[in-house]
PDB file of N, CA and C in Angstrom:
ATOM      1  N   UNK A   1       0.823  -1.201   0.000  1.00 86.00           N
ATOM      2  CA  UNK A   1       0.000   0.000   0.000  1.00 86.00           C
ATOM      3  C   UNK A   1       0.866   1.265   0.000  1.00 86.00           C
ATOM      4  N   UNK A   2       1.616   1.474   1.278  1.00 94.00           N
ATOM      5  CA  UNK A   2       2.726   2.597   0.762  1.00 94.00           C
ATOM      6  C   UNK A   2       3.290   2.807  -0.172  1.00 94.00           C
ATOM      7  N   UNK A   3       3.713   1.334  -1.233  1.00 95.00           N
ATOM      8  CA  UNK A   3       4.327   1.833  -2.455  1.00 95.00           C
ATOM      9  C   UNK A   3       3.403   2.346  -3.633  1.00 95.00           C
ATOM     10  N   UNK A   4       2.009   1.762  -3.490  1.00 95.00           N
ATOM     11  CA  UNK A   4       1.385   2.642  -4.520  1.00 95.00           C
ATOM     12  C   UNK A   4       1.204   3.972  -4.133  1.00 95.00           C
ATOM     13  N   UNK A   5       0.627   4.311  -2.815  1.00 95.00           N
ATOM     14  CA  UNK A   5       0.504   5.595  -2.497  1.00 95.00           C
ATOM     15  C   UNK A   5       1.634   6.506  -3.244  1.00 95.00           C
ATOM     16  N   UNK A   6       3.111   6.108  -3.396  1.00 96.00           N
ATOM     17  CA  UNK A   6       3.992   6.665  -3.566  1.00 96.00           C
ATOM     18  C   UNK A   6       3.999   7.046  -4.684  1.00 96.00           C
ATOM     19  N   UNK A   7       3.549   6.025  -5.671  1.00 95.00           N
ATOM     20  CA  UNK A   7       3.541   6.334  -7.034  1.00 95.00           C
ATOM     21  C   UNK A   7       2.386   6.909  -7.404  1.00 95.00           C
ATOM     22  N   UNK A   8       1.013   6.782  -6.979  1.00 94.00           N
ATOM     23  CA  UNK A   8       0.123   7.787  -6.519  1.00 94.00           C
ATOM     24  C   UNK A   8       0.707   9.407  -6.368  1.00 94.00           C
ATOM     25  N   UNK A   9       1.394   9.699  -5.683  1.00 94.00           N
ATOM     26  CA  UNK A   9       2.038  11.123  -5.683  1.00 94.00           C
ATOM     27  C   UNK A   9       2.590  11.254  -6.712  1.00 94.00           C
ATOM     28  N   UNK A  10       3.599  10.058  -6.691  1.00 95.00           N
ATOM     29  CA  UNK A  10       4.978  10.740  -8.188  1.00 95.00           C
ATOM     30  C   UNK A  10       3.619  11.129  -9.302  1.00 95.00           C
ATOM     31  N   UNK A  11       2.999  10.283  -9.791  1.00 95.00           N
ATOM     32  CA  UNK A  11       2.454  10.849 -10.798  1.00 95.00           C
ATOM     33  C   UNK A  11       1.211  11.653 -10.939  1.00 95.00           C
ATOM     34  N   UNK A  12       0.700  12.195 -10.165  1.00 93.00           N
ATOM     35  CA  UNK A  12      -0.259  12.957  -9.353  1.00 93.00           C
ATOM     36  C   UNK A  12      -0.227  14.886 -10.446  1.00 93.00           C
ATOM     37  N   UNK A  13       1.036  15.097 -10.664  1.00 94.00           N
ATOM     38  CA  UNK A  13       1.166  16.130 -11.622  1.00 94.00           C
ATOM     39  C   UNK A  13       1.070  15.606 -13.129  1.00 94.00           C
ATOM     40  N   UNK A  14       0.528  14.724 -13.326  1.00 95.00           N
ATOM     41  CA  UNK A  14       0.759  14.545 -14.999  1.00 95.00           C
ATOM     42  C   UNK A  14      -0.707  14.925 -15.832  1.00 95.00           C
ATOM     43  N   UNK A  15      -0.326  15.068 -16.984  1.00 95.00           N
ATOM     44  CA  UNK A  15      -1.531  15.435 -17.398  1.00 95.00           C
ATOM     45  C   UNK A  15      -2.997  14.361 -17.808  1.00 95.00           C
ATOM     46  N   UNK A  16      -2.077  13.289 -18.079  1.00 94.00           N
ATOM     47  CA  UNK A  16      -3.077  11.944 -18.711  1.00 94.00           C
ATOM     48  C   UNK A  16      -1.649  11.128 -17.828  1.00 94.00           C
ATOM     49  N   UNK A  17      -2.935   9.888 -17.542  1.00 95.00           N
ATOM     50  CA  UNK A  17      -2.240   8.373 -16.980  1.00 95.00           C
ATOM     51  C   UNK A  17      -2.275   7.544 -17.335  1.00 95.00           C
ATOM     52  N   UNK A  18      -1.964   6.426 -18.226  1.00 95.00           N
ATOM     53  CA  UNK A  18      -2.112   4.942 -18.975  1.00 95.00           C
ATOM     54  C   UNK A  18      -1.456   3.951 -17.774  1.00 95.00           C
ATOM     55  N   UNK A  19      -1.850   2.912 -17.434  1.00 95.00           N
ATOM     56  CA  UNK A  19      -1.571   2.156 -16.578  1.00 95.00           C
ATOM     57  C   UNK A  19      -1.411   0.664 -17.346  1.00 95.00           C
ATOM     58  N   UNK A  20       0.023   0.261 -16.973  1.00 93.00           N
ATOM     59  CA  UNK A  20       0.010  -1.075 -17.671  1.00 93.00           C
ATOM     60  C   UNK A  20       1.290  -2.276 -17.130  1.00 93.00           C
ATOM     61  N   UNK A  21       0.865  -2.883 -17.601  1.00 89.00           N
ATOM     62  CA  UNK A  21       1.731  -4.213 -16.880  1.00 89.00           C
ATOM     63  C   UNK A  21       0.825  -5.671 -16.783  1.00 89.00           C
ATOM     64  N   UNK A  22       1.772  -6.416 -16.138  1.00 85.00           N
ATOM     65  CA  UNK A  22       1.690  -7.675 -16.125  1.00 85.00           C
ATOM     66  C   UNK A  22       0.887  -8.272 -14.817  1.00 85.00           C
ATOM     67  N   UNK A  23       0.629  -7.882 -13.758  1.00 87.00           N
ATOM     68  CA  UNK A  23       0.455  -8.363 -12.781  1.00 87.00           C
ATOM     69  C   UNK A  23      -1.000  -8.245 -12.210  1.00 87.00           C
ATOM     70  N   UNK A  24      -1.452  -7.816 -11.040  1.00 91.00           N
ATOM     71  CA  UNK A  24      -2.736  -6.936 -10.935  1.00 91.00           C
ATOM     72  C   UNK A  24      -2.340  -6.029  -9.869  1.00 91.00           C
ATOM     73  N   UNK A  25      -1.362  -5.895  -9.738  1.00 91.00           N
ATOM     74  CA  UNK A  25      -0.805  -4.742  -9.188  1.00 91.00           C
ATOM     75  C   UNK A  25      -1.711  -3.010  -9.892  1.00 91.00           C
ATOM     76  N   UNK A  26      -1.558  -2.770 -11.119  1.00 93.00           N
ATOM     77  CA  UNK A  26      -2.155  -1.923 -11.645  1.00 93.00           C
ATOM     78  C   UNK A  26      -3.377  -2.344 -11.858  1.00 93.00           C
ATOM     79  N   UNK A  27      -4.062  -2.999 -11.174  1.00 93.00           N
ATOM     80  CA  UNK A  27      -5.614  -3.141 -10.844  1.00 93.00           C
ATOM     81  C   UNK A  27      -5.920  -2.198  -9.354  1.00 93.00           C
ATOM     82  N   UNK A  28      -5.014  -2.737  -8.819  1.00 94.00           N
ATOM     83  CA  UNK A  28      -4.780  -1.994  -7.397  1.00 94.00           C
ATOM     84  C   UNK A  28      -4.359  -0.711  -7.183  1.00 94.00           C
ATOM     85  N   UNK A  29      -3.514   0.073  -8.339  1.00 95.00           N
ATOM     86  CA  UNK A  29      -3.339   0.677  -8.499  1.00 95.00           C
ATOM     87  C   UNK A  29      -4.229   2.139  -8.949  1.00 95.00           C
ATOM     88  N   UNK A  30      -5.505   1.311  -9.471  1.00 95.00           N
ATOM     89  CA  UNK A  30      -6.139   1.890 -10.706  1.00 95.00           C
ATOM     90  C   UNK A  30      -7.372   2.365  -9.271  1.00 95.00           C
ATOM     91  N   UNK A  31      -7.336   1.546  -8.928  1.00 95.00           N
ATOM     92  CA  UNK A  31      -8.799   1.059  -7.842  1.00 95.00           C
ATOM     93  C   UNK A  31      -8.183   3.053  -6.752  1.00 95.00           C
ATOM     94  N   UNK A  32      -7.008   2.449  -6.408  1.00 95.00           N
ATOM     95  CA  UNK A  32      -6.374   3.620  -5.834  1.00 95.00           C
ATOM     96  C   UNK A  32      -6.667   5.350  -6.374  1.00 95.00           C
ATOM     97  N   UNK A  33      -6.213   5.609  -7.561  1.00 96.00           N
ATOM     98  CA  UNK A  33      -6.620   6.422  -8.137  1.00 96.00           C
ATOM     99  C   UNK A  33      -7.807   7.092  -8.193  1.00 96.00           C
ATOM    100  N   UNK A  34      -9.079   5.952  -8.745  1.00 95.00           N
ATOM    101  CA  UNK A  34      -9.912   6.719  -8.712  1.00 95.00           C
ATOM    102  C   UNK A  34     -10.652   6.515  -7.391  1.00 95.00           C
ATOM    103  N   UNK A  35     -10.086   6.451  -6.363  1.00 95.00           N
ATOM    104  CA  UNK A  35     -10.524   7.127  -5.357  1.00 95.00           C
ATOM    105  C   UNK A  35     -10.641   8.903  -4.776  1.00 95.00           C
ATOM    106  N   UNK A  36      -9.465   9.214  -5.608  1.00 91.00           N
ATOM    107  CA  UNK A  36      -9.096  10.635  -5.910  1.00 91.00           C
ATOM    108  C   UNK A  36      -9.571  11.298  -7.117  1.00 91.00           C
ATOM    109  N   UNK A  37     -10.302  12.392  -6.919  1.00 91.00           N
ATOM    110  CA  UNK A  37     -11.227  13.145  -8.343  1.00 91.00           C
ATOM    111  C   UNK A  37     -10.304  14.059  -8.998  1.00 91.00           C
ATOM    112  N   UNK A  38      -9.318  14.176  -8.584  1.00 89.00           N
ATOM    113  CA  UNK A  38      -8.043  15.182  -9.033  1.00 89.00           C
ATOM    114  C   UNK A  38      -7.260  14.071 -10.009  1.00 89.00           C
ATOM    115  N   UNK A  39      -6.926  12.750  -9.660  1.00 93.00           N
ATOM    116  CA  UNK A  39      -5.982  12.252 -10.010  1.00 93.00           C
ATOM    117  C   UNK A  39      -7.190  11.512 -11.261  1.00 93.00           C
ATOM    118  N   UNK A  40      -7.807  10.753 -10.742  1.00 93.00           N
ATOM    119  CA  UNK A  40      -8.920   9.987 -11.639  1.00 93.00           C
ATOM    120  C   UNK A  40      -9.332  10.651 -12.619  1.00 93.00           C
ATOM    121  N   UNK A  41      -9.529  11.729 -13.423  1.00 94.00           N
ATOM    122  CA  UNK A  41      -9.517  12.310 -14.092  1.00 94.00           C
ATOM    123  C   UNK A  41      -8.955  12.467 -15.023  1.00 94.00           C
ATOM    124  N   UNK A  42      -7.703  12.019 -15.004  1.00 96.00           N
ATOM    125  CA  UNK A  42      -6.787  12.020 -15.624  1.00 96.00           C
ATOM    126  C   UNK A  42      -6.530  10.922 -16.399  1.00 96.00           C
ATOM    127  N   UNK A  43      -6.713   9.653 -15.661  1.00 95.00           N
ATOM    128  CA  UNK A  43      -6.717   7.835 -15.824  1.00 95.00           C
ATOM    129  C   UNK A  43      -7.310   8.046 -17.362  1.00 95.00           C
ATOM    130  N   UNK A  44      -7.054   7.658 -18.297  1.00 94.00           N
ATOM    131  CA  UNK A  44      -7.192   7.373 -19.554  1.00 94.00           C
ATOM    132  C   UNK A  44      -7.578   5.710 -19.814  1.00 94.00           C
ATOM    133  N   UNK A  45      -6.454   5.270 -19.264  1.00 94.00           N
ATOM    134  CA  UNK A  45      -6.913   3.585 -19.787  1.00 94.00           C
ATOM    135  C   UNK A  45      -5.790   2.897 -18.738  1.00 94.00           C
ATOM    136  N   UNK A  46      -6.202   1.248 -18.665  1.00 94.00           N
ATOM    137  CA  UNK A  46      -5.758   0.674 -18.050  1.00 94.00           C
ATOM    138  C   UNK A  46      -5.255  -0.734 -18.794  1.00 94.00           C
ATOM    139  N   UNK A  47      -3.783  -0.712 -19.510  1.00 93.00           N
ATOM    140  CA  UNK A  47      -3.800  -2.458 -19.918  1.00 93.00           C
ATOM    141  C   UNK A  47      -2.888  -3.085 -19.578  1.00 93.00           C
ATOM    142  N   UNK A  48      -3.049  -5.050 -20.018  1.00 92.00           N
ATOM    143  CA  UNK A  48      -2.580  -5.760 -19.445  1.00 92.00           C
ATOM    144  C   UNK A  48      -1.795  -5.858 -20.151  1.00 92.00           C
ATOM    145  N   UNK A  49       0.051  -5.913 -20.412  1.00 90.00           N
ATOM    146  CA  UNK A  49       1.150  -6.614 -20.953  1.00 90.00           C
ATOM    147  C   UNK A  49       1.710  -6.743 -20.430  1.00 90.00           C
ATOM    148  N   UNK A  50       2.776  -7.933 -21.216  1.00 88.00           N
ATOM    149  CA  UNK A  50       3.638  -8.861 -20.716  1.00 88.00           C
ATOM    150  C   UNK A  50       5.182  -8.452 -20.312  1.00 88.00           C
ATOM    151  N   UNK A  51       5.616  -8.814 -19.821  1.00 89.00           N
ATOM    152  CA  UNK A  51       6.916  -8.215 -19.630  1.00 89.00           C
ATOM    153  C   UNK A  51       7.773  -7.322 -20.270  1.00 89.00           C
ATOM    154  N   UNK A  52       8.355  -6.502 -20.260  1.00 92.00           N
ATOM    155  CA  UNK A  52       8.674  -5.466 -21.757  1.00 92.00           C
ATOM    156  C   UNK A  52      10.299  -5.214 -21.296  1.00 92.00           C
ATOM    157  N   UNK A  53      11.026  -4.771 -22.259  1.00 94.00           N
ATOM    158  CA  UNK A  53      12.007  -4.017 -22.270  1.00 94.00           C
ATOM    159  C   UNK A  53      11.835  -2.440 -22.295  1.00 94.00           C
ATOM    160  N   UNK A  54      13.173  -1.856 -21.966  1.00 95.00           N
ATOM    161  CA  UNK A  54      12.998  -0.624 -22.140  1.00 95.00           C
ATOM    162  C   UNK A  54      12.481   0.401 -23.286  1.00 95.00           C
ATOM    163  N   UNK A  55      13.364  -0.145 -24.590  1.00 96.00           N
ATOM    164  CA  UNK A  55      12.511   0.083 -25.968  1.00 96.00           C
ATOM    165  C   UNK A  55      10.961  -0.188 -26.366  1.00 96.00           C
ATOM    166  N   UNK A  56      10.660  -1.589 -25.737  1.00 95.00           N
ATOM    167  CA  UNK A  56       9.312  -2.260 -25.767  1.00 95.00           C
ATOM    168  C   UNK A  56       8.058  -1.560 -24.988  1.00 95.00           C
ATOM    169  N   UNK A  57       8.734  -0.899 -23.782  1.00 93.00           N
ATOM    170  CA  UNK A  57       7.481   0.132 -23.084  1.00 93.00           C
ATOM    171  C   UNK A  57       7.505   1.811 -23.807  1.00 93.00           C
ATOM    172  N   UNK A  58       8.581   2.030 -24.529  1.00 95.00           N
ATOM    173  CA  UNK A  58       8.518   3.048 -25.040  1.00 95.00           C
ATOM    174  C   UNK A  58       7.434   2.955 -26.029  1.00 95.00           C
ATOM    175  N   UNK A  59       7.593   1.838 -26.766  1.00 95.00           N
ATOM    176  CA  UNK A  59       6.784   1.955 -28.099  1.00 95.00           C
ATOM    177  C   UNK A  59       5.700   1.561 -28.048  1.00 95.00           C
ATOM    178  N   UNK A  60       5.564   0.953 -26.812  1.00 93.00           N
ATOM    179  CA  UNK A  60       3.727   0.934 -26.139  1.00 93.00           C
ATOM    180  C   UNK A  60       3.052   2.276 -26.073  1.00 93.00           C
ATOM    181  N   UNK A  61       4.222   2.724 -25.261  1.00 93.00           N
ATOM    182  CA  UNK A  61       3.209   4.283 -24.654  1.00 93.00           C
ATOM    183  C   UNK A  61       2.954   4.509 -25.890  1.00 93.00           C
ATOM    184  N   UNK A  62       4.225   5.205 -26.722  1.00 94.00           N
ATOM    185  CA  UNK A  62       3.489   6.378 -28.178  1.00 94.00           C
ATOM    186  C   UNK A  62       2.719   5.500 -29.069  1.00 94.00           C
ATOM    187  N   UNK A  63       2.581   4.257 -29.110  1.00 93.00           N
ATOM    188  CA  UNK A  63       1.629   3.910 -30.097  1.00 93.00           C
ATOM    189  C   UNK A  63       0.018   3.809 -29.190  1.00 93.00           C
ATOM    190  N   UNK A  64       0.181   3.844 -28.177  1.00 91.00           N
ATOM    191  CA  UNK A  64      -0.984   4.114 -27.015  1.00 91.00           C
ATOM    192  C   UNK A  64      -1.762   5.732 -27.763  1.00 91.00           C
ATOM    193  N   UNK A  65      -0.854   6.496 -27.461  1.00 90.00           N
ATOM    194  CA  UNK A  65      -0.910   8.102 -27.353  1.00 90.00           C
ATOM    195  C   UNK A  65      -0.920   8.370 -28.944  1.00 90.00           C
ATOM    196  N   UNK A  66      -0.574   7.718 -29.995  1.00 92.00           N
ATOM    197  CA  UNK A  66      -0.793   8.245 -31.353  1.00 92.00           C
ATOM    198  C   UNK A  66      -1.794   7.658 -32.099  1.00 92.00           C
ATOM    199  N   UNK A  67      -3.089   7.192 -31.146  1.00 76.00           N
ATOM    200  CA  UNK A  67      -4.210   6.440 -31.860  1.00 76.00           C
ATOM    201  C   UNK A  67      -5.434   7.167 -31.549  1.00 76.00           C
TER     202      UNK A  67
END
């Protein structure tokens, strides 16, 4: 719980949020969020993938964000 809270803050200034991964961690995560009307607002989408590399989450996000 503290560590989502944490990341809850870190990203708390952004403008849009995509949430993604492998686990259901970002279920928990998500659940977290929109508990907050400041932050939830923001939540765009939530998906499930598989393990990624560094290149491999890059080209998630912008093909996320260029559709």
């Amino acid at each position: 719980r503290k560590y989502l809270n944490a990341v809850a803050n870190t990203i708390s200034d952004a403008n849009e949020i995509m949430i993604f991964g492998p686990a259901q961690t970002k279920i928990k995560l998500k659940k977290l969020l929109l508990k907050n009307p400041t932050i939830s607002n923001k939540l765009k989408d939530i998906k499930s993938a598989d393990h990624m590399t560094e290149n491999q989450k890059v080209a998630f996000v912008k093909n996320f964000y260029s559709n």
